[in-house]
XYZ file of C-alpha atoms in Angstrom:
429
model
C -10.182 7.527 86.071
C -7.270 5.926 87.918
C -4.243 5.026 85.784
C -2.125 1.883 86.191
C 1.661 1.963 85.956
C 2.897 -0.750 83.581
C 6.689 -1.211 83.662
C 6.728 -3.544 80.648
C 4.995 -0.978 78.443
C 7.415 1.747 79.553
C 10.402 -0.550 78.963
C 9.138 -1.420 75.470
C 8.743 2.263 74.585
C 12.239 3.029 75.924
C 13.732 0.148 73.933
C 11.997 1.309 70.754
C 13.305 4.862 71.289
C 16.842 3.610 71.883
C 16.668 1.495 68.710
C 15.470 4.500 66.680
C 18.338 6.624 68.020
C 20.807 3.855 67.200
C 19.561 3.566 63.635
C 19.677 7.348 63.223
C 23.364 7.270 64.154
C 24.177 4.702 61.461
C 25.557 5.894 58.161
C 28.641 6.467 56.094
C 30.208 9.704 54.978
C 28.620 13.065 55.647
C 30.094 15.269 52.915
C 28.121 18.341 53.963
C 28.498 18.027 57.714
C 29.249 21.216 59.647
C 30.704 19.374 62.669
C 34.321 19.590 61.562
C 37.460 21.409 62.616
C 38.831 22.198 59.158
C 38.949 25.956 59.859
C 39.105 28.102 62.971
C 35.618 29.301 62.033
C 33.856 25.962 62.254
C 36.051 24.968 65.225
C 34.656 27.969 67.126
C 31.092 27.276 66.006
C 31.363 23.585 66.924
C 32.747 24.467 70.378
C 29.828 26.843 70.925
C 27.397 24.168 69.793
C 28.866 21.687 72.282
C 28.490 24.169 75.151
C 24.910 25.020 74.234
C 24.053 21.342 73.813
C 25.558 20.569 77.235
C 23.614 23.269 79.081
C 20.468 22.594 77.080
C 20.703 18.896 77.967
C 21.126 19.691 81.666
C 18.071 21.943 81.584
C 16.065 19.306 79.723
C 17.021 16.565 82.173
C 16.251 18.772 85.177
C 12.893 19.937 83.862
C 11.823 16.470 82.733
C 12.956 14.898 86.032
C 10.924 17.451 87.959
C 7.930 16.902 85.685
C 8.055 13.096 85.958
C 8.499 13.290 89.748
C 5.529 15.621 90.054
C 3.329 13.430 87.840
C 4.024 10.302 89.900
C 4.295 11.915 93.320
C 1.068 13.849 93.074
C -0.957 11.616 90.784
C -4.525 10.838 91.685
C -4.945 7.839 93.975
C -8.060 5.926 95.049
C -9.428 7.514 98.183
C -6.939 10.379 98.059
C -7.771 13.681 99.710
C -8.460 16.826 97.722
C -5.129 18.631 97.096
C -4.434 21.707 99.177
C -4.641 24.942 97.189
C -1.391 26.946 97.122
C -1.481 30.626 96.167
C 2.250 31.364 96.096
C 5.700 30.422 97.322
C 8.187 33.285 97.281
C 11.271 31.135 97.826
C 10.299 28.768 95.002
C 9.551 31.623 92.591
C 12.915 33.293 93.316
C 14.687 29.961 92.812
C 13.117 29.146 89.459
C 13.866 32.687 88.263
C 17.486 32.663 89.451
C 18.411 29.267 88.008
C 17.540 30.167 84.355
C 19.309 33.522 84.788
C 22.503 31.753 85.892
C 22.223 29.261 83.015
C 21.763 32.141 80.549
C 25.030 33.659 81.767
C 26.851 30.427 80.937
C 25.202 30.484 77.486
C 25.591 34.215 76.767
C 29.321 34.535 77.511
C 30.577 31.920 74.995
C 27.935 33.011 72.456
C 28.937 36.676 72.519
C 32.620 35.722 72.539
C 32.146 33.551 69.418
C 30.192 36.310 67.669
C 32.986 38.816 68.235
C 35.579 36.258 67.127
C 33.836 35.358 63.865
C 32.788 38.947 63.072
C 36.257 40.441 63.606
C 38.216 41.810 60.652
C 40.407 39.391 58.744
C 44.198 39.513 59.001
C 45.783 42.236 56.802
C 47.706 39.671 54.746
C 44.605 37.575 53.988
C 43.910 36.392 50.458
C 41.069 38.545 49.153
C 38.273 36.825 47.222
C 35.304 38.749 45.883
C 32.218 36.521 45.736
C 29.433 37.741 43.449
C 26.104 35.936 43.423
C 24.059 35.773 40.213
C 20.833 34.020 39.331
C 21.998 31.220 39.350
C 25.775 30.941 39.388
C 28.805 32.154 41.335
C 31.541 34.522 40.201
C 34.883 34.519 42.051
C 37.429 37.302 41.688
C 40.921 37.396 43.191
C 41.717 41.153 43.014
C 45.278 40.732 44.332
C 46.015 38.235 41.561
C 43.949 39.633 38.690
C 41.987 36.387 38.328
C 38.285 35.946 37.580
C 36.667 32.531 37.463
C 33.246 30.966 37.976
C 31.702 28.228 40.106
C 35.037 26.661 41.123
C 36.930 28.190 44.040
C 40.574 27.406 44.857
C 41.888 28.148 48.369
C 45.405 27.640 49.783
C 45.701 25.672 53.016
C 47.142 27.598 55.939
C 46.310 31.066 54.600
C 43.413 33.191 55.804
C 40.885 33.982 53.066
C 38.696 37.072 53.322
C 35.502 36.856 51.268
C 33.751 40.030 50.129
C 30.173 38.961 49.489
C 28.018 40.816 46.951
C 24.971 40.139 44.793
C 23.975 41.664 41.477
C 20.308 40.722 41.805
C 18.381 39.078 44.664
C 19.526 37.764 48.035
C 21.816 34.742 48.041
C 23.745 33.000 50.817
C 27.322 31.735 50.534
C 27.812 28.423 52.336
C 30.594 25.834 52.388
C 29.277 23.441 55.076
C 32.561 21.702 55.901
C 34.535 24.946 56.012
C 32.014 26.873 58.123
C 30.421 30.170 57.307
C 27.067 30.698 55.620
C 26.649 34.396 55.249
C 24.086 36.281 53.177
C 24.730 38.309 50.045
C 22.501 41.357 50.403
C 21.623 43.858 47.667
C 23.445 47.219 47.881
C 25.658 45.966 50.701
C 28.969 44.107 51.040
C 29.168 41.449 53.746
C 32.384 39.793 54.852
C 33.395 36.312 55.954
C 36.849 34.906 56.637
C 38.419 31.645 57.680
C 41.705 29.755 57.341
C 41.712 26.199 55.928
C 43.922 24.110 58.208
C 47.567 24.072 57.111
C 47.735 20.268 57.499
C 44.667 19.577 55.348
C 45.445 17.430 52.316
C 44.296 18.710 48.932
C 40.550 18.217 49.156
C 37.291 18.957 47.346
C 34.167 20.328 48.995
C 30.602 21.206 48.064
C 29.310 24.769 48.183
C 25.713 25.979 48.016
C 23.398 28.929 47.981
C 21.506 28.731 51.284
C 18.956 31.497 50.672
C 15.983 30.872 48.383
C 16.654 32.998 45.321
C 14.307 31.772 42.608
C 13.474 28.868 40.336
C 16.992 27.397 40.234
C 18.001 28.092 43.819
C 18.680 24.376 44.375
C 20.867 24.357 41.227
C 23.118 27.200 42.404
C 26.106 25.159 43.517
C 29.844 25.547 43.408
C 32.968 23.480 44.007
C 35.731 24.343 46.473
C 39.283 22.987 46.285
C 41.642 23.403 49.237
C 45.178 22.848 47.981
C 48.730 23.289 49.211
C 50.319 26.756 48.880
C 52.594 25.451 46.098
C 49.639 24.001 44.197
C 47.713 27.237 44.627
C 50.633 29.216 43.196
C 50.721 26.854 40.190
C 46.991 27.246 39.664
C 47.131 31.041 40.038
C 50.094 31.403 37.680
C 48.178 29.540 34.995
C 44.911 31.393 35.622
C 46.676 34.733 35.107
C 47.560 33.760 31.549
C 45.329 34.589 28.579
C 43.286 31.831 26.987
C 45.028 29.585 24.473
C 43.782 26.655 22.499
C 46.825 25.331 20.687
C 47.858 21.730 21.037
C 49.503 20.855 24.371
C 53.301 20.907 24.524
C 55.638 19.293 27.009
C 56.757 21.682 29.749
C 60.460 21.922 30.675
C 61.655 19.307 33.144
C 62.286 21.931 35.835
C 58.698 23.077 35.685
C 57.462 19.483 35.905
C 59.248 18.553 39.116
C 56.890 17.155 41.717
C 53.767 17.268 39.551
C 51.435 14.486 38.490
C 50.805 13.525 34.843
C 47.506 15.427 34.899
C 49.368 18.559 36.027
C 52.039 18.266 33.296
C 49.722 19.362 30.484
C 51.078 22.676 29.192
C 49.835 25.071 26.549
C 51.665 27.504 24.322
C 51.160 31.173 25.119
C 49.362 33.441 22.683
C 46.151 35.341 22.160
C 43.280 33.195 21.003
C 42.108 35.835 18.603
C 45.298 35.692 16.526
C 47.471 32.747 17.475
C 49.714 33.075 14.429
C 50.823 36.570 15.407
C 51.308 35.822 19.094
C 54.742 36.700 20.497
C 56.861 33.991 22.068
C 56.396 33.668 25.817
C 57.420 31.262 28.570
C 55.390 28.092 28.831
C 53.170 28.087 31.929
C 52.065 24.606 33.050
C 48.340 24.015 33.327
C 47.402 23.012 36.865
C 44.012 21.981 38.173
C 42.896 19.719 40.979
C 43.902 16.174 39.877
C 40.935 14.531 38.200
C 41.993 11.038 39.228
C 41.801 12.083 42.897
C 38.468 13.782 42.336
C 37.002 10.651 40.760
C 38.471 8.259 43.343
C 37.992 10.156 46.600
C 35.238 12.704 46.138
C 32.373 10.857 44.488
C 29.911 13.057 46.401
C 30.961 16.050 44.285
C 30.043 14.396 40.976
C 27.039 16.151 39.351
C 24.017 13.894 39.048
C 21.524 15.976 37.052
C 19.971 14.235 34.043
C 19.807 15.608 30.511
C 16.385 16.938 29.484
C 14.367 14.935 26.993
C 12.882 18.067 25.381
C 15.984 18.673 23.241
C 18.260 16.399 21.244
C 21.757 16.664 19.826
C 23.608 14.598 17.244
C 26.414 13.416 19.547
C 28.326 11.796 16.678
C 29.283 15.332 15.557
C 31.318 15.917 18.698
C 34.161 13.772 17.380
C 34.345 16.045 14.315
C 34.379 19.349 16.200
C 37.156 21.748 15.152
C 38.488 24.272 17.699
C 39.552 26.861 15.094
C 36.169 26.770 13.363
C 34.595 26.966 16.797
C 36.639 30.079 17.644
C 35.443 31.770 14.481
C 31.809 30.763 15.077
C 32.008 31.883 18.690
C 33.432 35.275 17.686
C 30.459 36.081 15.429
C 27.708 34.567 17.581
C 25.651 36.005 20.420
C 28.027 34.284 22.870
C 30.372 37.287 22.869
C 27.600 39.481 24.228
C 27.748 37.739 27.614
C 31.121 36.030 28.091
C 34.696 37.216 28.572
C 37.780 35.283 27.463
C 41.166 36.648 28.521
C 43.518 37.545 25.645
C 40.617 38.138 23.233
C 38.342 41.105 22.472
C 35.526 39.292 24.296
C 35.139 41.136 27.606
C 31.460 41.057 28.581
C 30.986 40.481 32.348
C 27.354 39.337 32.125
C 27.956 35.582 32.135
C 30.686 33.342 33.566
C 34.263 34.124 32.527
C 35.393 31.413 30.083
C 39.147 32.121 29.970
C 40.168 28.677 31.250
C 36.822 26.926 31.118
C 38.461 23.753 29.793
C 40.126 23.172 33.194
C 36.856 23.221 35.122
C 35.072 20.036 36.074
C 31.498 21.330 36.019
C 29.225 23.638 34.059
C 25.885 25.295 34.888
C 27.028 26.138 38.452
C 27.939 22.582 39.379
C 24.837 21.005 37.860
C 26.464 19.037 35.010
C 29.930 17.584 34.338
C 32.087 19.612 31.968
C 32.294 17.092 29.147
C 31.565 17.452 25.429
C 28.064 15.977 25.561
C 26.732 18.074 28.442
C 28.427 21.216 27.132
C 26.781 20.742 23.720
C 23.321 20.391 25.236
C 23.973 23.386 27.499
C 24.994 25.613 24.579
C 22.041 24.452 22.508
C 19.428 25.324 25.130
C 20.494 26.325 28.629
C 16.893 27.100 29.741
C 15.930 23.478 29.057
C 18.910 22.331 31.123
C 18.398 24.708 34.038
C 15.038 26.340 34.835
C 15.142 30.115 34.711
C 18.587 30.379 33.151
C 19.073 33.808 31.566
C 21.340 32.243 28.937
C 19.010 32.033 25.918
C 18.365 29.072 23.662
C 20.687 29.248 20.622
C 19.927 25.940 18.908
C 18.523 26.707 15.466
C 14.855 25.746 15.113
C 14.271 25.312 18.852
C 11.677 27.205 20.858
C 13.058 29.004 23.872
C 11.020 27.717 26.879
C 11.214 31.085 28.667
C 10.834 33.613 25.843
C 8.608 31.349 23.719
C 10.287 32.443 20.469
C 11.585 30.113 17.744
C 15.336 30.511 17.179
C 16.048 31.052 13.478
C 18.215 34.086 12.665
C 21.457 33.802 14.602
C 20.730 30.262 15.735
C 23.466 27.629 15.748
C 23.299 24.258 14.011
C 24.537 21.069 15.671
C 27.827 21.076 13.665
C 28.476 24.686 14.723
C 27.784 23.830 18.332
C 30.159 20.851 18.094
C 32.895 23.229 16.880
C 32.251 25.669 19.748
C 32.417 22.755 22.201
C 35.833 21.812 20.797
C 36.981 25.414 21.128
C 35.789 25.833 24.727
C 37.189 22.489 25.830
C 40.568 23.522 24.400
C 40.671 26.654 26.558
C 42.934 25.123 29.172
């Protein structure tokens, strides 16, 4: 069968393809894009990508041009002679072997160079952060500072951060798309990753994810990253080093308030939560966390969007009556102390997230829900209903645990007791 070349049909197909490419390029913000230069890590990776894309495009154009030329030049024509059979062409075979070899050299050199650059050891003065993956939440330890927190990671701009990546169960993968990285957490092994947030970055918020399928709630294993100025990081670290307190906020001295926003001025009296009346006097340390007004105004893409389950209910009117002191007492005699640590108290279990300053965090359940009274109450009442596979058991009295299938009676918490615990945890600033 002899084909007919139809320019209009080809032009229509080309126009349709160009329109599709144009529409694909339309869009707004890309909060999880990796094509940024916010760290030397993703600058190097992006440069490598550009080189590979350039050489790959050249190869594609050359191969396709040769293919199209061959199709049209040697296509079947009416009355055409039978093509001559060719059994080999040494010069041609050497050429098409040499050209890919040369191209591979141009690809291999920058690739190997980037691998060595990103796999090198971090600078000796780097901030050390131990990242521990759990099913399904993130634990962050700052061994140089004596700080342990969960699911929210603070990094100072302009300082190299060296991450020690570990897992306590299955494989996970630590990934902050806009900062670069993505490295696996492997059982019985410590992997390393380092980068330096640009010194001129403004205080910013970023999404973090687990990028290795790790079970039922893999997609719910998120975390939040805040890159802040060195001064802001020092403020945050100084507060995080303090034991948990839940007394009423007091006004910090004017000298300590210089240059801070109203959100940052909230200060709490020092003292052990377990016995606030006997606590010795100590300097007031201002509470500092990433400004919520900036988070709400500029980083809408970090707001959790998960919906509350319909399988459980909670009397939300009780939240206004919650009492932090009653909540502390209820917490101290409940099963909560078997899994959670709170600095300055006898509660030291490392099984679940550290709750020392949980009131300053913006999310719970590894970034799945906002850290407000309503979501916290539902989470305490039945975490497995809120997050599939959660090892935190149901504690709401009378409920059936969806994983263990047992009805919670002895040791279960009523809605008023949960409201008190919510008040206590929210006061741990």
